[in-house]
Amino acid sequence: VLQSSSSLKASYEDWLLTYGLSVSPFHMRWQTSLFNRQFYNWGRWKPRFLYLWFSIGMVFGVVAMFGSVILLGKTLMQTLTQMLTEAPKAQNDRMLQVVVSILSLELFIFVPLSFLLCFVLLSCPHQQVPGVNLPVSQLTYFFSAILISGVIHEVGHGVAAIREQVRFNGFGIFIFIVYPGAFVDLFTTHLQLISPVQQLRIFCAGVWHNFVLGVASFMVLFLLPAILFPFYYTGVGALVTEVAEDSPANGPRGLFVGDLVTNLQDCPVYSVEDWNSCLGDISEKSQVGYCVSVATLQQLSFPARVYRRLDGTVECCSNNSLTDICFSYSNNLDSHLYACLPARKVIEASKVCRTNMDCQKDFVPSFCVTPSLENQTRLIRVKHPPHIDMLYVGHPVHLQYTVSLSSFVPRQNFLSIDLPVVIETFCKYLISLSGALAVINAVPCFALDGQWILNSFLEATLSSLIVEKQNRELVGFLILLAGSALLAANVALGLWMVTAR
């Protein structure tokens, strides 16, 4: 509208030029020379170290270029295999979707709109799309990690270019639809005049810096217990940091923020990893039972009608009961006995068992009574002293995904319980996004760093074998065409796998 106005067009364009802004459909860009002095300071700092640093990056970039092709080929074969398989293995499907999701994310952000508009992110084993199934609370981490990864990537290009005596015009950031990124403006003529090896150092610097950022984030994540040791201690349980409103753990006898979970059934919990591992074991294994003396069993049980559910399991309590659960047990005469018992009275002060033999050590006639629940449903006793145990009836996954926990317990009350979680989450996003950016940009594909890495590599290695420059360019074009097709096939089939299943 402003550009179509005869009275405002000139002043509007002058305003954009003054502030280094560029606006087009779905895209806004800001470029400045304010940071040029800082970039030149970085590019001239310790020349020998920078030479070694970017030489290592050059080797890494070339290796990553070949490695990315192998990864794409392997991923494509896995995708085709799963498309032709009626019941693919869950683990392989998860591994495939991890790679496909990362590929799709980076393509959407860094490849022009005309090439591909698709986006699927994997931050865990599940695909997450902002605004669809990525939690709103995670959007800040997501976009911050994208922006930082892009800035570090372009800083690598800019510093390497200055190190190789290429004129640096400016640095900028952009927003493509809603996704942020960064870029550097280099003097193209200088870039074309330097040797292919020097070009390789510049083109590989972005991939190299993203790899280093991912490694640094991983080291921070790995050493976080030691870094936060003066303020937080670990290894004592899983600290509850959030309970969703619709969580089955929500309620007067449920879990609260600040509770320290120490056990799930007979599985000890020392960290969040133990919490997830215990829930996984509980979900995969059969329901455990509880030792109840014969006298207690006779005292608590009462006559009830027994009927079978649609899945074949037995129910013997009223459907309206909120405190009683149907338990099954066996004696020497009958192996299918059922009793409707008050769950809390049965479980409290009872030890876990699998068979009646586990209950004979107390020298008191006892039976191992097991909750008779629907398939995949479990009765789980959650210990979080000094509070009374929480009894949870439902699918373990619902408990796992509606309760947020941390392995870090503050040493002082004034310390935030969320700070370690924020650091952990942000490091995981940096590892995922920065690593994905490194992998994808190394692919020999049009419009990615891999295109320029491949061209410089061919100039550096094939000049003596293929004398004609036109022939070398033809070889590079064919490789880029194949790499682009391979990458597009991976993303297209990957998205089909995600949406169709």
Short mmCIF file of C-alpha atoms in Angstrom, two decimals:
data_model
loop_
_atom_site.label_atom_id
_atom_site.label_comp_id
_atom_site.label_asym_id
_atom_site.label_seq_id
_atom_site.Cartn_x
_atom_site.Cartn_y
_atom_site.Cartn_z
CA VAL A 1 0.00 0.00 0.00
CA LEU A 2 2.79 2.43 0.91
CA GLN A 3 4.73 1.66 -2.28
CA SER A 4 1.65 2.23 -4.44
CA SER A 5 1.07 5.67 -2.92
CA SER A 6 2.55 8.44 -5.06
CA SER A 7 2.98 10.73 -2.05
CA LEU A 8 4.40 8.21 0.44
CA LYS A 9 6.47 5.92 -1.79
CA ALA A 10 9.65 8.03 -1.84
CA SER A 11 9.68 8.78 1.89
CA TYR A 12 8.79 5.16 2.73
CA GLU A 13 11.61 3.75 0.62
CA ASP A 14 14.05 6.30 2.06
CA TRP A 15 13.01 5.28 5.57
CA LEU A 16 13.60 1.61 4.77
CA LEU A 17 17.00 2.40 3.26
CA THR A 18 18.03 4.52 6.23
CA TYR A 19 17.35 1.74 8.72
CA GLY A 20 18.56 -1.11 6.48
CA LEU A 21 15.14 -2.71 6.25
CA SER A 22 13.76 -4.78 3.40
CA VAL A 23 10.14 -5.94 3.31
CA SER A 24 8.56 -8.43 0.92
CA PRO A 25 5.71 -10.96 1.17
CA PHE A 26 6.31 -13.34 4.12
CA HIS A 27 9.80 -11.92 4.58
CA MET A 28 11.38 -9.03 6.50
CA ARG A 29 15.12 -8.37 6.61
CA TRP A 30 17.31 -5.97 8.57
CA GLN A 31 20.96 -5.36 7.64
CA THR A 32 23.44 -3.13 9.45
CA SER A 33 27.11 -2.24 9.51
CA LEU A 34 27.08 -1.51 13.25
CA PHE A 35 28.87 -4.77 14.01
CA ASN A 36 31.49 -4.51 11.25
CA ARG A 37 34.21 -3.30 13.62
CA GLN A 38 33.54 -6.20 15.98
CA PHE A 39 33.64 -8.69 13.13
CA TYR A 40 36.97 -7.25 11.96
CA ASN A 41 38.35 -7.51 15.49
CA TRP A 42 37.34 -11.16 15.63
CA GLY A 43 38.75 -11.87 12.16
CA ARG A 44 42.15 -10.40 13.03
CA TRP A 45 42.45 -11.98 16.48
CA LYS A 46 45.30 -14.53 16.70
CA PRO A 47 45.71 -15.22 12.95
CA ARG A 48 47.52 -18.55 13.45
CA PHE A 49 44.84 -19.88 15.75
CA LEU A 50 42.08 -18.80 13.37
CA TYR A 51 43.93 -20.41 10.47
CA LEU A 52 44.06 -23.70 12.35
CA TRP A 53 40.48 -23.30 13.59
CA PHE A 54 38.96 -22.76 10.16
CA SER A 55 41.22 -25.38 8.55
CA ILE A 56 39.78 -27.94 10.95
CA GLY A 57 36.34 -26.59 10.06
CA MET A 58 37.15 -27.03 6.36
CA VAL A 59 38.00 -30.71 6.88
CA PHE A 60 34.89 -31.18 8.98
CA GLY A 61 32.71 -29.49 6.35
CA VAL A 62 33.99 -31.71 3.53
CA VAL A 63 33.54 -34.86 5.63
CA ALA A 64 30.07 -33.68 6.66
CA MET A 65 29.16 -33.15 3.00
CA PHE A 66 29.90 -36.80 2.17
CA GLY A 67 28.40 -37.97 5.46
CA SER A 68 25.16 -36.12 4.83
CA VAL A 69 24.73 -37.89 1.50
CA ILE A 70 25.24 -41.26 3.19
CA LEU A 71 22.76 -40.28 5.89
CA LEU A 72 20.17 -39.19 3.32
CA GLY A 73 20.61 -42.38 1.34
CA LYS A 74 20.25 -44.56 4.42
CA THR A 75 17.23 -42.60 5.61
CA LEU A 76 15.56 -42.87 2.21
CA MET A 77 16.06 -46.63 2.18
CA GLN A 78 14.58 -46.91 5.68
CA THR A 79 11.60 -44.82 4.64
CA LEU A 80 10.93 -46.93 1.54
CA THR A 81 11.30 -50.11 3.58
CA GLN A 82 8.77 -48.91 6.15
CA MET A 83 6.35 -47.81 3.43
CA LEU A 84 6.38 -51.36 2.12
CA THR A 85 6.12 -52.93 5.57
CA GLU A 86 2.68 -53.41 7.04
CA ALA A 87 3.81 -53.35 10.69
CA PRO A 88 7.14 -51.50 11.05
CA LYS A 89 9.05 -51.77 14.30
CA ALA A 90 8.30 -48.93 16.66
CA GLN A 91 11.95 -48.23 17.42
CA ASN A 92 12.97 -48.00 13.79
CA ASP A 93 9.95 -45.83 13.04
CA ARG A 94 11.00 -43.49 15.83
CA MET A 95 14.56 -43.30 14.55
CA LEU A 96 13.37 -42.56 11.03
CA GLN A 97 11.00 -39.84 12.14
CA VAL A 98 13.81 -38.17 14.11
CA VAL A 99 15.93 -37.77 10.98
CA VAL A 100 13.01 -36.82 8.74
CA SER A 101 11.72 -34.23 11.17
CA ILE A 102 15.11 -32.53 11.46
CA LEU A 103 15.48 -32.49 7.69
CA SER A 104 12.04 -30.99 7.22
CA LEU A 105 12.64 -28.29 9.82
CA GLU A 106 15.86 -27.03 8.32
CA LEU A 107 14.49 -27.10 4.79
CA PHE A 108 11.53 -25.02 5.79
CA ILE A 109 13.67 -22.38 7.43
CA PHE A 110 16.63 -22.15 5.10
CA VAL A 111 15.47 -23.21 1.64
CA PRO A 112 13.55 -20.73 -0.55
CA LEU A 113 9.77 -20.95 -0.51
CA SER A 114 9.67 -22.03 -4.15
CA PHE A 115 11.78 -25.11 -3.34
CA LEU A 116 9.81 -26.51 -0.40
CA LEU A 117 7.32 -25.33 2.18
CA CYS A 118 7.17 -28.02 4.78
CA PHE A 119 7.92 -28.10 8.44
CA VAL A 120 8.12 -30.90 10.96
CA LEU A 121 10.29 -30.66 14.07
CA LEU A 122 11.43 -33.47 16.28
CA SER A 123 12.59 -32.53 19.71
CA CYS A 124 11.73 -35.91 21.14
CA PRO A 125 10.44 -39.08 19.55
CA HIS A 126 7.28 -37.19 18.51
CA GLN A 127 6.89 -34.67 15.70
CA GLN A 128 6.16 -31.17 16.94
CA VAL A 129 4.89 -28.24 14.92
CA PRO A 130 4.62 -24.76 16.44
CA GLY A 131 1.00 -23.84 16.95
CA VAL A 132 -0.17 -27.41 16.32
CA ASN A 133 1.34 -29.80 18.87
CA LEU A 134 4.38 -27.95 20.14
CA PRO A 135 3.45 -26.60 23.60
CA VAL A 136 3.14 -22.84 23.76
CA SER A 137 5.53 -22.86 26.71
CA GLN A 138 8.23 -24.29 24.41
CA LEU A 139 7.96 -21.66 21.67
CA THR A 140 10.42 -19.31 23.36
CA TYR A 141 13.06 -22.04 23.49
CA PHE A 142 12.30 -23.03 19.92
CA PHE A 143 12.61 -19.62 18.28
CA SER A 144 15.53 -18.54 20.50
CA ALA A 145 17.48 -21.67 19.57
CA ILE A 146 16.75 -21.12 15.87
CA LEU A 147 17.94 -17.52 16.04
CA ILE A 148 21.09 -18.29 18.04
CA SER A 149 21.98 -21.23 15.78
CA GLY A 150 21.56 -19.01 12.71
CA VAL A 151 23.60 -16.16 14.22
CA ILE A 152 26.47 -18.47 15.22
CA HIS A 153 26.36 -20.00 11.74
CA GLU A 154 26.69 -16.64 10.02
CA VAL A 155 29.29 -15.36 12.49
CA GLY A 156 31.43 -18.30 11.39
CA HIS A 157 31.11 -17.27 7.73
CA GLY A 158 31.83 -13.61 8.51
CA VAL A 159 34.91 -14.16 10.68
CA ALA A 160 36.34 -16.70 8.23
CA ALA A 161 35.80 -14.27 5.34
CA ILE A 162 37.65 -11.46 7.14
CA ARG A 163 40.42 -13.93 7.99
CA GLU A 164 40.76 -14.64 4.24
CA GLN A 165 40.84 -10.91 3.35
CA VAL A 166 37.31 -10.81 1.90
CA ARG A 167 35.51 -7.52 2.43
CA PHE A 168 32.70 -7.71 4.96
CA ASN A 169 29.74 -5.46 4.10
CA GLY A 170 27.37 -6.14 6.96
CA PHE A 171 25.42 -8.45 9.18
CA GLY A 172 21.66 -8.87 9.41
CA ILE A 173 18.73 -10.87 10.64
CA PHE A 174 15.48 -11.80 8.93
CA ILE A 175 12.05 -13.22 9.70
CA PHE A 176 10.66 -15.66 7.17
CA ILE A 177 6.92 -16.00 7.94
CA VAL A 178 7.48 -16.45 11.72
CA TYR A 179 10.89 -18.11 11.71
CA PRO A 180 13.99 -16.00 12.51
CA GLY A 181 17.41 -16.33 10.91
CA ALA A 182 20.63 -14.43 10.19
CA PHE A 183 22.94 -13.64 7.24
CA VAL A 184 26.18 -11.88 6.36
CA ASP A 185 26.84 -9.74 3.31
CA LEU A 186 30.24 -10.40 1.70
CA PHE A 187 31.85 -8.69 -1.29
CA THR A 188 31.29 -11.22 -4.06
CA THR A 189 34.23 -10.09 -6.23
CA HIS A 190 36.74 -10.66 -3.42
CA LEU A 191 35.16 -14.04 -2.71
CA GLN A 192 35.64 -15.12 -6.32
CA LEU A 193 39.27 -14.00 -6.48
CA ILE A 194 40.60 -16.07 -3.57
CA SER A 195 41.74 -19.68 -3.96
CA PRO A 196 39.28 -22.63 -3.73
CA VAL A 197 40.86 -23.73 -0.43
CA GLN A 198 40.28 -20.28 1.05
CA GLN A 199 36.71 -20.40 -0.21
CA LEU A 200 36.27 -23.77 1.47
CA ARG A 201 37.35 -22.32 4.81
CA ILE A 202 34.68 -19.65 4.47
CA PHE A 203 31.87 -21.88 3.20
CA CYS A 204 32.54 -24.62 5.78
CA ALA A 205 32.77 -22.17 8.69
CA GLY A 206 29.01 -22.02 9.23
CA VAL A 207 28.61 -25.79 9.42
CA TRP A 208 31.67 -26.00 11.67
CA HIS A 209 30.41 -23.36 14.09
CA ASN A 210 27.02 -25.05 14.36
CA PHE A 211 28.73 -28.32 15.18
CA VAL A 212 30.84 -26.62 17.85
CA LEU A 213 27.74 -24.94 19.29
CA GLY A 214 25.99 -28.30 19.49
CA VAL A 215 29.00 -29.90 21.21
CA ALA A 216 29.28 -26.99 23.65
CA SER A 217 25.57 -27.26 24.48
CA PHE A 218 25.96 -30.99 25.02
CA MET A 219 28.90 -30.43 27.37
CA VAL A 220 26.90 -27.88 29.38
CA LEU A 221 24.01 -30.34 29.58
CA PHE A 222 26.33 -33.20 30.62
CA LEU A 223 28.19 -31.13 33.23
CA LEU A 224 25.13 -29.29 34.53
CA PRO A 225 25.03 -31.23 37.86
CA ALA A 226 28.62 -30.18 38.53
CA ILE A 227 28.04 -26.60 37.36
CA LEU A 228 24.99 -26.17 39.61
CA PHE A 229 26.39 -28.22 42.51
CA PRO A 230 26.86 -25.20 44.83
CA PHE A 231 23.17 -24.35 44.47
CA TYR A 232 21.38 -27.64 43.67
CA TYR A 233 21.94 -31.25 44.61
CA THR A 234 20.94 -34.33 42.63
CA GLY A 235 20.47 -38.06 43.12
CA VAL A 236 17.79 -37.85 45.82
CA GLY A 237 14.64 -38.05 43.71
CA ALA A 238 12.61 -36.30 41.01
CA LEU A 239 11.31 -32.85 42.00
CA VAL A 240 7.82 -31.96 40.72
CA THR A 241 7.95 -28.63 38.86
CA GLU A 242 4.51 -28.64 37.21
CA VAL A 243 1.30 -30.67 37.26
CA ALA A 244 -1.09 -30.12 34.36
CA GLU A 245 -4.64 -29.12 35.23
CA ASP A 246 -6.06 -32.18 33.48
CA SER A 247 -3.45 -34.50 34.98
CA PRO A 248 -4.69 -37.58 36.85
CA ALA A 249 -2.05 -36.67 39.45
CA ASN A 250 -3.89 -33.44 40.21
CA GLY A 251 -6.00 -33.41 43.37
CA PRO A 252 -5.89 -33.22 47.16
CA ARG A 253 -4.04 -36.54 47.40
CA GLY A 254 -2.04 -36.11 44.24
CA LEU A 255 1.29 -34.44 43.46
CA PHE A 256 2.10 -30.79 44.06
CA VAL A 257 4.87 -28.50 42.85
CA GLY A 258 7.85 -28.97 45.14
CA ASP A 259 7.10 -32.62 46.01
CA LEU A 260 10.05 -35.02 45.78
CA VAL A 261 9.16 -38.39 44.22
CA THR A 262 11.35 -41.20 45.58
CA ASN A 263 9.60 -44.40 44.46
CA LEU A 264 7.18 -45.75 41.86
CA GLN A 265 5.93 -49.06 43.24
CA ASP A 266 9.13 -50.88 44.25
CA CYS A 267 11.21 -48.97 41.67
CA PRO A 268 13.48 -46.32 43.30
CA VAL A 269 13.55 -42.88 41.68
CA TYR A 270 16.74 -40.81 41.98
CA SER A 271 16.29 -38.62 38.89
CA VAL A 272 13.94 -37.79 36.02
CA GLU A 273 15.57 -40.54 33.98
CA ASP A 274 14.66 -43.05 36.69
CA TRP A 275 11.08 -41.74 36.71
CA ASN A 276 10.77 -42.34 32.95
CA SER A 277 12.51 -45.69 33.16
CA CYS A 278 10.30 -46.91 36.02
CA LEU A 279 7.12 -45.86 34.21
CA GLY A 280 8.37 -47.64 31.10
CA ASP A 281 8.98 -50.85 33.06
CA ILE A 282 5.60 -50.60 34.79
CA SER A 283 3.90 -50.16 31.41
CA GLU A 284 5.66 -53.13 29.80
CA LYS A 285 5.44 -55.57 32.71
CA SER A 286 2.32 -57.09 34.23
CA GLN A 287 0.62 -55.43 37.19
CA VAL A 288 2.34 -56.12 40.51
CA GLY A 289 0.39 -57.38 43.51
CA TYR A 290 0.41 -56.66 47.24
CA CYS A 291 0.75 -59.01 50.18
CA VAL A 292 -2.46 -59.08 52.26
CA SER A 293 -3.00 -61.36 55.20
CA VAL A 294 -5.89 -63.79 55.14
CA ALA A 295 -7.46 -62.10 58.18
CA THR A 296 -7.26 -58.66 56.56
CA LEU A 297 -8.64 -60.01 53.32
CA GLN A 298 -11.65 -61.51 55.11
CA GLN A 299 -12.18 -58.31 57.08
CA LEU A 300 -12.06 -55.89 54.16
CA SER A 301 -13.73 -57.84 51.39
CA PHE A 302 -17.47 -57.84 50.86
CA PRO A 303 -19.75 -59.71 48.45
CA ALA A 304 -19.91 -58.23 44.99
CA ARG A 305 -21.13 -59.21 41.55
CA VAL A 306 -18.37 -60.38 39.24
CA TYR A 307 -18.59 -59.71 35.51
CA ARG A 308 -16.20 -59.57 32.57
CA ARG A 309 -15.32 -56.45 30.65
CA LEU A 310 -15.19 -56.35 26.86
CA ASP A 311 -11.42 -56.91 26.89
CA GLY A 312 -11.79 -60.07 28.98
CA THR A 313 -10.68 -58.64 32.32
CA VAL A 314 -12.82 -59.06 35.43
CA GLU A 315 -14.59 -56.33 37.43
CA CYS A 316 -16.11 -56.98 40.83
CA CYS A 317 -16.69 -53.48 42.24
CA SER A 318 -19.36 -50.89 41.68
CA ASN A 319 -18.62 -48.61 38.73
CA ASN A 320 -19.34 -45.60 40.92
CA SER A 321 -16.74 -46.45 43.55
CA LEU A 322 -13.82 -44.03 43.82
CA THR A 323 -11.99 -45.87 46.60
CA ASP A 324 -12.49 -49.59 45.91
CA ILE A 325 -10.71 -51.72 43.34
CA CYS A 326 -11.31 -55.28 42.27
CA PHE A 327 -8.40 -57.54 43.24
CA SER A 328 -7.70 -61.07 42.07
CA TYR A 329 -5.85 -63.74 44.01
CA SER A 330 -5.51 -67.48 44.26
CA ASN A 331 -5.34 -70.07 47.00
CA ASN A 332 -4.50 -73.73 46.96
CA LEU A 333 -8.02 -74.67 45.86
CA ASP A 334 -9.06 -71.95 43.42
CA SER A 335 -6.79 -69.83 41.23
CA HIS A 336 -9.47 -67.30 40.20
CA LEU A 337 -10.80 -65.55 43.26
CA TYR A 338 -11.88 -61.91 43.28
CA ALA A 339 -12.51 -59.42 46.03
CA CYS A 340 -13.56 -55.78 46.01
CA LEU A 341 -11.24 -54.05 48.47
CA PRO A 342 -10.51 -50.45 49.55
CA ALA A 343 -7.33 -49.76 47.62
CA ARG A 344 -5.53 -47.54 50.10
CA LYS A 345 -6.05 -49.86 53.07
CA VAL A 346 -4.79 -52.81 51.04
CA ILE A 347 -1.71 -51.11 49.65
CA GLU A 348 -0.52 -49.10 52.67
CA ALA A 349 1.98 -51.03 54.77
CA SER A 350 1.94 -53.84 52.21
CA LYS A 351 4.93 -55.06 50.30
CA VAL A 352 4.97 -55.67 46.55
CA CYS A 353 4.69 -59.24 45.29
CA ARG A 354 4.33 -61.28 42.13
CA THR A 355 3.20 -64.64 43.56
CA ASN A 356 2.01 -66.02 46.88
CA MET A 357 5.53 -67.29 47.53
CA ASP A 358 6.71 -63.69 47.87
CA CYS A 359 4.35 -63.25 50.82
CA GLN A 360 5.43 -66.31 52.86
CA LYS A 361 8.46 -64.64 54.42
CA ASP A 362 6.37 -62.80 57.02
CA PHE A 363 5.22 -66.04 58.72
CA VAL A 364 1.66 -64.75 58.46
CA PRO A 365 -0.80 -66.52 56.15
CA SER A 366 -1.03 -64.08 53.24
CA PHE A 367 -2.09 -63.92 49.63
CA CYS A 368 -0.65 -61.87 46.79
CA VAL A 369 -3.65 -59.85 45.59
CA THR A 370 -3.35 -58.17 42.19
CA PRO A 371 -5.55 -55.32 40.89
CA SER A 372 -7.88 -56.59 38.16
CA LEU A 373 -7.75 -53.70 35.72
CA GLU A 374 -8.33 -53.12 32.04
CA ASN A 375 -5.52 -53.80 29.59
CA GLN A 376 -2.69 -51.23 29.74
CA THR A 377 -4.19 -49.73 32.90
CA ARG A 378 -2.03 -49.88 36.02
CA LEU A 379 -2.38 -49.14 39.72
CA ILE A 380 0.79 -47.26 40.68
CA ARG A 381 1.86 -46.25 44.17
CA VAL A 382 3.88 -43.03 44.07
CA LYS A 383 5.96 -42.21 47.15
CA HIS A 384 6.63 -38.53 47.79
CA PRO A 385 7.45 -38.20 51.51
CA PRO A 386 6.51 -36.76 53.89
CA HIS A 387 3.10 -36.79 52.15
CA ILE A 388 0.82 -39.80 51.99
CA ASP A 389 1.44 -42.05 48.98
CA MET A 390 -0.44 -41.15 45.82
CA LEU A 391 -2.40 -43.99 44.24
CA TYR A 392 -2.74 -43.63 40.50
CA VAL A 393 -5.04 -45.75 38.32
CA GLY A 394 -4.62 -45.29 34.58
CA HIS A 395 -2.15 -45.57 31.75
CA PRO A 396 1.45 -44.82 32.85
CA VAL A 397 1.95 -42.59 29.79
CA HIS A 398 -0.75 -40.19 31.00
CA LEU A 399 1.12 -39.77 34.26
CA GLN A 400 4.43 -39.34 32.46
CA TYR A 401 3.29 -36.57 30.12
CA THR A 402 1.17 -34.54 32.54
CA VAL A 403 3.74 -34.20 35.32
CA SER A 404 6.96 -32.21 34.78
CA LEU A 405 9.92 -33.01 36.98
CA SER A 406 13.53 -32.01 37.58
CA SER A 407 16.51 -33.92 38.91
CA PHE A 408 17.81 -30.76 40.63
CA VAL A 409 16.73 -29.98 44.19
CA PRO A 410 17.50 -26.44 45.48
CA ARG A 411 19.79 -26.23 48.49
CA GLN A 412 18.07 -23.03 49.60
CA ASN A 413 14.38 -22.15 49.55
CA PHE A 414 14.91 -18.91 47.66
CA LEU A 415 16.44 -20.71 44.66
CA SER A 416 14.15 -21.29 41.68
CA ILE A 417 13.16 -24.87 40.92
CA ASP A 418 12.67 -23.92 37.26
CA LEU A 419 16.17 -22.60 36.50
CA PRO A 420 17.81 -26.03 35.90
CA VAL A 421 14.83 -27.07 33.76
CA VAL A 422 15.16 -23.91 31.66
CA ILE A 423 18.88 -24.53 31.12
CA GLU A 424 18.33 -28.22 30.30
CA THR A 425 15.52 -27.54 27.85
CA PHE A 426 17.37 -24.73 26.09
CA CYS A 427 20.51 -26.85 25.72
CA LYS A 428 18.46 -29.67 24.21
CA TYR A 429 16.92 -27.32 21.66
CA LEU A 430 20.34 -25.91 20.79
CA ILE A 431 21.78 -29.39 20.32
CA SER A 432 18.88 -30.43 18.10
CA LEU A 433 18.55 -27.31 15.97
CA SER A 434 22.21 -26.37 15.67
CA GLY A 435 23.13 -29.97 14.88
CA ALA A 436 20.37 -30.17 12.28
CA LEU A 437 21.52 -26.91 10.71
CA ALA A 438 25.06 -28.30 10.46
CA VAL A 439 23.90 -31.53 8.81
CA ILE A 440 21.47 -29.98 6.36
CA ASN A 441 23.74 -27.16 5.22
CA ALA A 442 26.44 -29.70 4.40
CA VAL A 443 24.18 -31.48 1.88
CA PRO A 444 25.29 -30.80 -1.73
CA CYS A 445 22.00 -29.16 -2.62
CA PHE A 446 20.98 -25.97 -4.41
CA ALA A 447 20.62 -22.89 -2.18
CA LEU A 448 22.43 -24.49 0.78
CA ASP A 449 26.04 -24.12 1.92
CA GLY A 450 26.68 -27.56 0.47
CA GLN A 451 26.37 -26.10 -3.03
CA TRP A 452 29.33 -23.75 -2.50
CA ILE A 453 31.29 -26.31 -0.51
CA LEU A 454 30.95 -28.78 -3.38
CA ASN A 455 31.93 -26.23 -6.06
CA SER A 456 35.03 -25.13 -4.15
CA PHE A 457 35.95 -28.74 -3.37
CA LEU A 458 35.73 -29.71 -7.04
CA GLU A 459 37.85 -26.70 -8.04
CA ALA A 460 40.46 -27.63 -5.44
CA THR A 461 40.64 -31.33 -6.34
CA LEU A 462 39.67 -31.75 -10.02
CA SER A 463 41.50 -28.86 -11.66
CA SER A 464 44.31 -31.13 -12.85
CA LEU A 465 42.02 -34.00 -13.84
CA ILE A 466 39.29 -31.99 -15.59
CA VAL A 467 41.04 -29.07 -17.21
CA GLU A 468 37.98 -27.36 -18.70
CA LYS A 469 36.16 -25.28 -16.09
CA GLN A 470 32.91 -25.76 -17.96
CA ASN A 471 33.20 -29.53 -17.55
CA ARG A 472 33.90 -29.19 -13.82
CA GLU A 473 30.83 -27.01 -13.47
CA LEU A 474 28.79 -29.65 -15.31
CA VAL A 475 29.98 -32.34 -12.87
CA GLY A 476 29.09 -30.08 -9.95
CA PHE A 477 25.66 -29.34 -11.40
CA LEU A 478 24.85 -33.03 -11.81
CA ILE A 479 25.94 -33.79 -8.23
CA LEU A 480 23.88 -30.88 -6.92
CA LEU A 481 20.90 -32.07 -8.90
CA ALA A 482 21.22 -35.56 -7.43
CA GLY A 483 21.71 -34.21 -3.91
CA SER A 484 18.69 -31.92 -4.20
CA ALA A 485 16.55 -34.79 -5.49
CA LEU A 486 17.74 -37.04 -2.68
CA LEU A 487 16.96 -34.43 -0.06
CA ALA A 488 13.55 -33.62 -1.55
CA ALA A 489 12.68 -37.32 -1.73
CA ASN A 490 13.59 -37.79 1.93
CA VAL A 491 11.42 -34.90 3.03
CA ALA A 492 8.46 -35.78 0.79
CA LEU A 493 8.39 -39.44 1.83
CA GLY A 494 9.09 -38.53 5.45
CA LEU A 495 6.17 -36.13 5.56
CA TRP A 496 4.00 -38.78 3.97
CA MET A 497 5.01 -41.21 6.70
CA VAL A 498 4.20 -38.66 9.40
CA THR A 499 0.83 -37.54 8.01
CA ALA A 500 -0.43 -40.84 6.57
CA ARG A 501 0.22 -42.82 9.76
#
